[in-house]
Structure formats: structure tokens, C-alpha cells
mmCIF file with all atom_site columns, C-alpha atoms in Angstrom:
data_model
loop_
_atom_site.group_PDB
_atom_site.id
_atom_site.type_symbol
_atom_site.label_atom_id
_atom_site.label_alt_id
_atom_site.label_comp_id
_atom_site.label_asym_id
_atom_site.label_entity_id
_atom_site.label_seq_id
_atom_site.pdbx_PDB_ins_code
_atom_site.Cartn_x
_atom_site.Cartn_y
_atom_site.Cartn_z
_atom_site.occupancy
_atom_site.B_iso_or_equiv
_atom_site.pdbx_formal_charge
_atom_site.auth_seq_id
_atom_site.auth_comp_id
_atom_site.auth_asym_id
_atom_site.auth_atom_id
_atom_site.pdbx_PDB_model_num
ATOM 1  C CA . MET A 1 1  ? -11.703 26.022 -37.600 1.00 90.00 ? 1  MET A CA 1
ATOM 2  C CA . ARG A 1 2  ? -15.465 25.352 -37.512 1.00 94.00 ? 2  ARG A CA 1
ATOM 3  C CA . LEU A 1 3  ? -17.517 24.928 -34.435 1.00 96.00 ? 3  LEU A CA 1
ATOM 4  C CA . SER A 1 4  ? -18.556 21.492 -35.657 1.00 96.00 ? 4  SER A CA 1
ATOM 5  C CA . GLU A 1 5  ? -14.968 20.346 -35.365 1.00 95.00 ? 5  GLU A CA 1
ATOM 6  C CA . LEU A 1 6  ? -14.865 20.880 -31.656 1.00 96.00 ? 6  LEU A CA 1
ATOM 7  C CA . ALA A 1 7  ? -18.645 20.266 -30.532 1.00 97.00 ? 7  ALA A CA 1
ATOM 8  C CA . THR A 1 8  ? -21.657 18.108 -31.200 1.00 98.00 ? 8  THR A CA 1
ATOM 9  C CA . ILE A 1 9  ? -24.606 20.257 -32.339 1.00 98.00 ? 9  ILE A CA 1
ATOM 10 C CA . LYS A 1 10 ? -28.176 19.002 -32.667 1.00 98.00 ? 10 LYS A CA 1
ATOM 11 C CA . THR A 1 11 ? -31.755 19.564 -31.492 1.00 97.00 ? 11 THR A CA 1
ATOM 12 C CA . ASN A 1 12 ? -33.337 17.538 -28.747 1.00 97.00 ? 12 ASN A CA 1
ATOM 13 C CA . PHE A 1 13 ? -29.977 17.027 -27.109 1.00 98.00 ? 13 PHE A CA 1
ATOM 14 C CA . GLN A 1 14 ? -30.437 16.813 -23.365 1.00 97.00 ? 14 GLN A CA 1
ATOM 15 C CA . GLU A 1 15 ? -26.754 16.041 -22.640 1.00 98.00 ? 15 GLU A CA 1
ATOM 16 C CA . ALA A 1 16 ? -25.606 19.438 -24.190 1.00 98.00 ? 16 ALA A CA 1
ATOM 17 C CA . HIS A 1 17 ? -23.741 21.910 -22.196 1.00 98.00 ? 17 HIS A CA 1
ATOM 18 C CA . PHE A 1 18 ? -26.227 24.677 -23.203 1.00 98.00 ? 18 PHE A CA 1
ATOM 19 C CA . TRP A 1 19 ? -28.834 25.374 -25.887 1.00 98.00 ? 19 TRP A CA 1
ATOM 20 C CA . LEU A 1 20 ? -29.634 28.088 -28.393 1.00 98.00 ? 20 LEU A CA 1
ATOM 21 C CA . VAL A 1 21 ? -33.300 29.162 -28.966 1.00 97.00 ? 21 VAL A CA 1
ATOM 22 C CA . ARG A 1 22 ? -34.058 27.842 -32.456 1.00 96.00 ? 22 ARG A CA 1
ATOM 23 C CA . ARG A 1 23 ? -37.626 29.206 -32.985 1.00 95.00 ? 23 ARG A CA 1
ATOM 24 C CA . GLY A 1 24 ? -39.392 32.454 -32.125 1.00 93.00 ? 24 GLY A CA 1
ATOM 25 C CA . SER A 1 25 ? -39.048 36.153 -32.730 1.00 92.00 ? 25 SER A CA 1
ATOM 26 C CA . ALA A 1 26 ? -36.052 37.552 -34.615 1.00 89.00 ? 26 ALA A CA 1
ATOM 27 C CA . SER A 1 27 ? -34.707 39.062 -31.359 1.00 91.00 ? 27 SER A CA 1
ATOM 28 C CA . GLN A 1 28 ? -34.981 35.662 -29.491 1.00 94.00 ? 28 GLN A CA 1
ATOM 29 C CA . CYS A 1 29 ? -33.448 33.230 -32.062 1.00 95.00 ? 29 CYS A CA 1
ATOM 30 C CA . GLY A 1 30 ? -29.956 32.305 -31.211 1.00 96.00 ? 30 GLY A CA 1
ATOM 31 C CA . LYS A 1 31 ? -30.194 33.280 -27.501 1.00 97.00 ? 31 LYS A CA 1
ATOM 32 C CA . PRO A 1 32 ? -28.164 30.927 -25.330 1.00 98.00 ? 32 PRO A CA 1
ATOM 33 C CA . SER A 1 33 ? -29.901 29.204 -22.542 1.00 98.00 ? 33 SER A CA 1
ATOM 34 C CA . LYS A 1 34 ? -28.940 26.768 -19.679 1.00 98.00 ? 34 LYS A CA 1
ATOM 35 C CA . VAL A 1 35 ? -32.393 25.307 -19.711 1.00 97.00 ? 35 VAL A CA 1
ATOM 36 C CA . PHE A 1 36 ? -33.144 22.219 -21.871 1.00 98.00 ? 36 PHE A CA 1
ATOM 37 C CA . ASN A 1 37 ? -35.900 22.328 -24.427 1.00 97.00 ? 37 ASN A CA 1
ATOM 38 C CA . PRO A 1 38 ? -36.214 19.647 -27.158 1.00 97.00 ? 38 PRO A CA 1
ATOM 39 C CA . GLU A 1 39 ? -36.844 22.205 -29.706 1.00 96.00 ? 39 GLU A CA 1
ATOM 40 C CA . HIS A 1 40 ? -33.542 24.247 -28.959 1.00 98.00 ? 40 HIS A CA 1
ATOM 41 C CA . ILE A 1 41 ? -30.240 23.484 -30.547 1.00 98.00 ? 41 ILE A CA 1
ATOM 42 C CA . GLY A 1 42 ? -27.903 21.879 -28.140 1.00 98.00 ? 42 GLY A CA 1
ATOM 43 C CA . ILE A 1 43 ? -24.139 22.376 -28.074 1.00 98.00 ? 43 ILE A CA 1
ATOM 44 C CA . LYS A 1 44 ? -21.785 20.025 -26.224 1.00 98.00 ? 44 LYS A CA 1
ATOM 45 C CA . VAL A 1 45 ? -18.061 20.661 -26.477 1.00 98.00 ? 45 VAL A CA 1
ATOM 46 C CA . GLU A 1 46 ? -16.219 17.563 -27.176 1.00 97.00 ? 46 GLU A CA 1
ATOM 47 C CA . ARG A 1 47 ? -12.809 19.119 -27.330 1.00 95.00 ? 47 ARG A CA 1
ATOM 48 C CA . THR A 1 48 ? -12.463 20.616 -23.825 1.00 95.00 ? 48 THR A CA 1
ATOM 49 C CA . ASP A 1 49 ? -8.730  20.711 -24.143 1.00 94.00 ? 49 ASP A CA 1
ATOM 50 C CA . ILE A 1 50 ? -9.212  23.518 -26.756 1.00 91.00 ? 50 ILE A CA 1
ATOM 51 C CA . LEU A 1 51 ? -12.559 25.141 -25.855 1.00 93.00 ? 51 LEU A CA 1
ATOM 52 C CA . LEU A 1 52 ? -14.237 25.403 -22.361 1.00 96.00 ? 52 LEU A CA 1
ATOM 53 C CA . PRO A 1 53 ? -18.137 25.027 -22.564 1.00 97.00 ? 53 PRO A CA 1
ATOM 54 C CA . ASP A 1 54 ? -18.697 28.047 -20.277 1.00 97.00 ? 54 ASP A CA 1
ATOM 55 C CA . TYR A 1 55 ? -16.461 30.263 -22.395 1.00 96.00 ? 55 TYR A CA 1
ATOM 56 C CA . LEU A 1 56 ? -18.379 29.117 -25.526 1.00 97.00 ? 56 LEU A CA 1
ATOM 57 C CA . TYR A 1 57 ? -21.686 30.050 -23.766 1.00 98.00 ? 57 TYR A CA 1
ATOM 58 C CA . TYR A 1 58 ? -20.412 33.571 -23.282 1.00 97.00 ? 58 TYR A CA 1
ATOM 59 C CA . VAL A 1 59 ? -19.216 33.737 -26.773 1.00 96.00 ? 59 VAL A CA 1
ATOM 60 C CA . PHE A 1 60 ? -22.699 32.763 -27.906 1.00 97.00 ? 60 PHE A CA 1
ATOM 61 C CA . MET A 1 61 ? -24.166 35.567 -25.656 1.00 97.00 ? 61 MET A CA 1
ATOM 62 C CA . HIS A 1 62 ? -21.929 37.923 -27.636 1.00 96.00 ? 62 HIS A CA 1
ATOM 63 C CA . ILE A 1 63 ? -22.978 36.626 -30.806 1.00 96.00 ? 63 ILE A CA 1
ATOM 64 C CA . HIS A 1 64 ? -26.633 37.026 -30.003 1.00 97.00 ? 64 HIS A CA 1
ATOM 65 C CA . ASN A 1 65 ? -26.103 40.527 -28.559 1.00 97.00 ? 65 ASN A CA 1
ATOM 66 C CA . THR A 1 66 ? -24.485 41.565 -31.966 1.00 96.00 ? 66 THR A CA 1
ATOM 67 C CA . LYS A 1 67 ? -27.729 40.417 -33.672 1.00 95.00 ? 67 LYS A CA 1
ATOM 68 C CA . TYR A 1 68 ? -25.711 37.967 -35.831 1.00 95.00 ? 68 TYR A CA 1
ATOM 69 C CA . TRP A 1 69 ? -28.735 35.696 -36.284 1.00 94.00 ? 69 TRP A CA 1
ATOM 70 C CA . GLU A 1 70 ? -31.335 38.113 -37.403 1.00 91.00 ? 70 GLU A CA 1
ATOM 71 C CA . PRO A 1 71 ? -30.182 38.183 -41.114 1.00 91.00 ? 71 PRO A CA 1
ATOM 72 C CA . LEU A 1 72 ? -29.807 34.250 -40.977 1.00 92.00 ? 72 LEU A CA 1
ATOM 73 C CA . ALA A 1 73 ? -33.268 33.586 -39.426 1.00 92.00 ? 73 ALA A CA 1
ATOM 74 C CA . THR A 1 74 ? -35.677 32.185 -42.015 1.00 92.00 ? 74 THR A CA 1
ATOM 75 C CA . GLY A 1 75 ? -39.492 32.231 -41.838 1.00 89.00 ? 75 GLY A CA 1
ATOM 76 C CA . THR A 1 76 ? -42.342 34.667 -42.152 1.00 78.00 ? 76 THR A CA 1
ATOM 77 C CA . LEU A 1 77 ? -44.174 37.132 -40.003 1.00 76.00 ? 77 LEU A CA 1
ATOM 78 C CA . SER A 1 78 ? -43.130 37.116 -36.389 1.00 82.00 ? 78 SER A CA 1
ATOM 79 C CA . LEU A 1 79 ? -42.110 33.429 -36.156 1.00 91.00 ? 79 LEU A CA 1
ATOM 80 C CA . VAL A 1 80 ? -38.570 32.563 -37.510 1.00 94.00 ? 80 VAL A CA 1
ATOM 81 C CA . ASN A 1 81 ? -35.984 30.090 -36.956 1.00 95.00 ? 81 ASN A CA 1
ATOM 82 C CA . ILE A 1 82 ? -32.320 29.464 -37.299 1.00 96.00 ? 82 ILE A CA 1
ATOM 83 C CA . ARG A 1 83 ? -30.853 26.197 -38.746 1.00 96.00 ? 83 ARG A CA 1
ATOM 84 C CA . VAL A 1 84 ? -28.462 23.771 -37.105 1.00 97.00 ? 84 VAL A CA 1
ATOM 85 C CA . ARG A 1 85 ? -26.179 23.988 -40.184 1.00 96.00 ? 85 ARG A CA 1
ATOM 86 C CA . ASP A 1 86 ? -25.868 27.726 -39.606 1.00 96.00 ? 86 ASP A CA 1
ATOM 87 C CA . VAL A 1 87 ? -24.488 27.006 -36.044 1.00 97.00 ? 87 VAL A CA 1
ATOM 88 C CA . ARG A 1 88 ? -22.148 24.238 -37.160 1.00 97.00 ? 88 ARG A CA 1
ATOM 89 C CA . LYS A 1 89 ? -20.640 26.595 -39.696 1.00 96.00 ? 89 LYS A CA 1
ATOM 90 C CA . ILE A 1 90 ? -19.547 29.263 -37.213 1.00 95.00 ? 90 ILE A CA 1
ATOM 91 C CA . GLU A 1 91 ? -15.873 29.953 -37.569 1.00 94.00 ? 91 GLU A CA 1
ATOM 92 C CA . LEU A 1 92 ? -13.614 30.047 -34.498 1.00 88.00 ? 92 LEU A CA 1
ATOM 93 C CA . THR A 1 93 ? -10.364 31.682 -34.754 1.00 81.00 ? 93 THR A CA 1
ATOM 94 C CA . PRO A 1 94 ? -7.686  31.133 -32.067 1.00 68.00 ? 94 PRO A CA 1
ATOM 95 C CA . ARG A 1 95 ? -5.972  34.061 -30.602 1.00 64.00 ? 95 ARG A CA 1
#
């Protein structure tokens, strides 16, 4: 199941549960944050019966720490960005 089936994902999304850094250095892109910024990608879990927002936040911390975003980041020089569609495509597998 894809993340987009369980959550709303978009930029300038103040009502989100948390946000991902969309633009910056390769090491910062995709880093989860609890602080709203209109440039960040907001994620709001709609299906809380299946996925808890706090758990998903920690999943994204793990994704960021494994450098998942670095090969997906686009741009030149030291300023790169990740795309909303790449976040929406993340596969979630139940255990």
C-alpha cells in the first residue's frame, strides 16, 4: 500500500501532523520536522485506524537517517529538493 492511500501529502499544509524538508542540502532534504514551513511537504494521516501519525513521524526519521532521499533529490550544486510525488509513492508494508 502506498502512503498516498493513507495520508494527505502536499506543500503549504498547515494542518499536517508533521512536515518534511523539501529544499536544502542533500543531507537536510526529507528530514521530518514538527514545525510548519510553507515550503515543506506536509503529511496528515487520514487513516489513523491503520497508521498513527507519531509512528509515521519516526518512520520518516528512519528513512531520512538511511539517506533514502539523497539519490532522489534533484537540483544542482548545494541546493537540491525532493518532490511531493516521491513522498506519495513510498510503499508501506504491514507486518
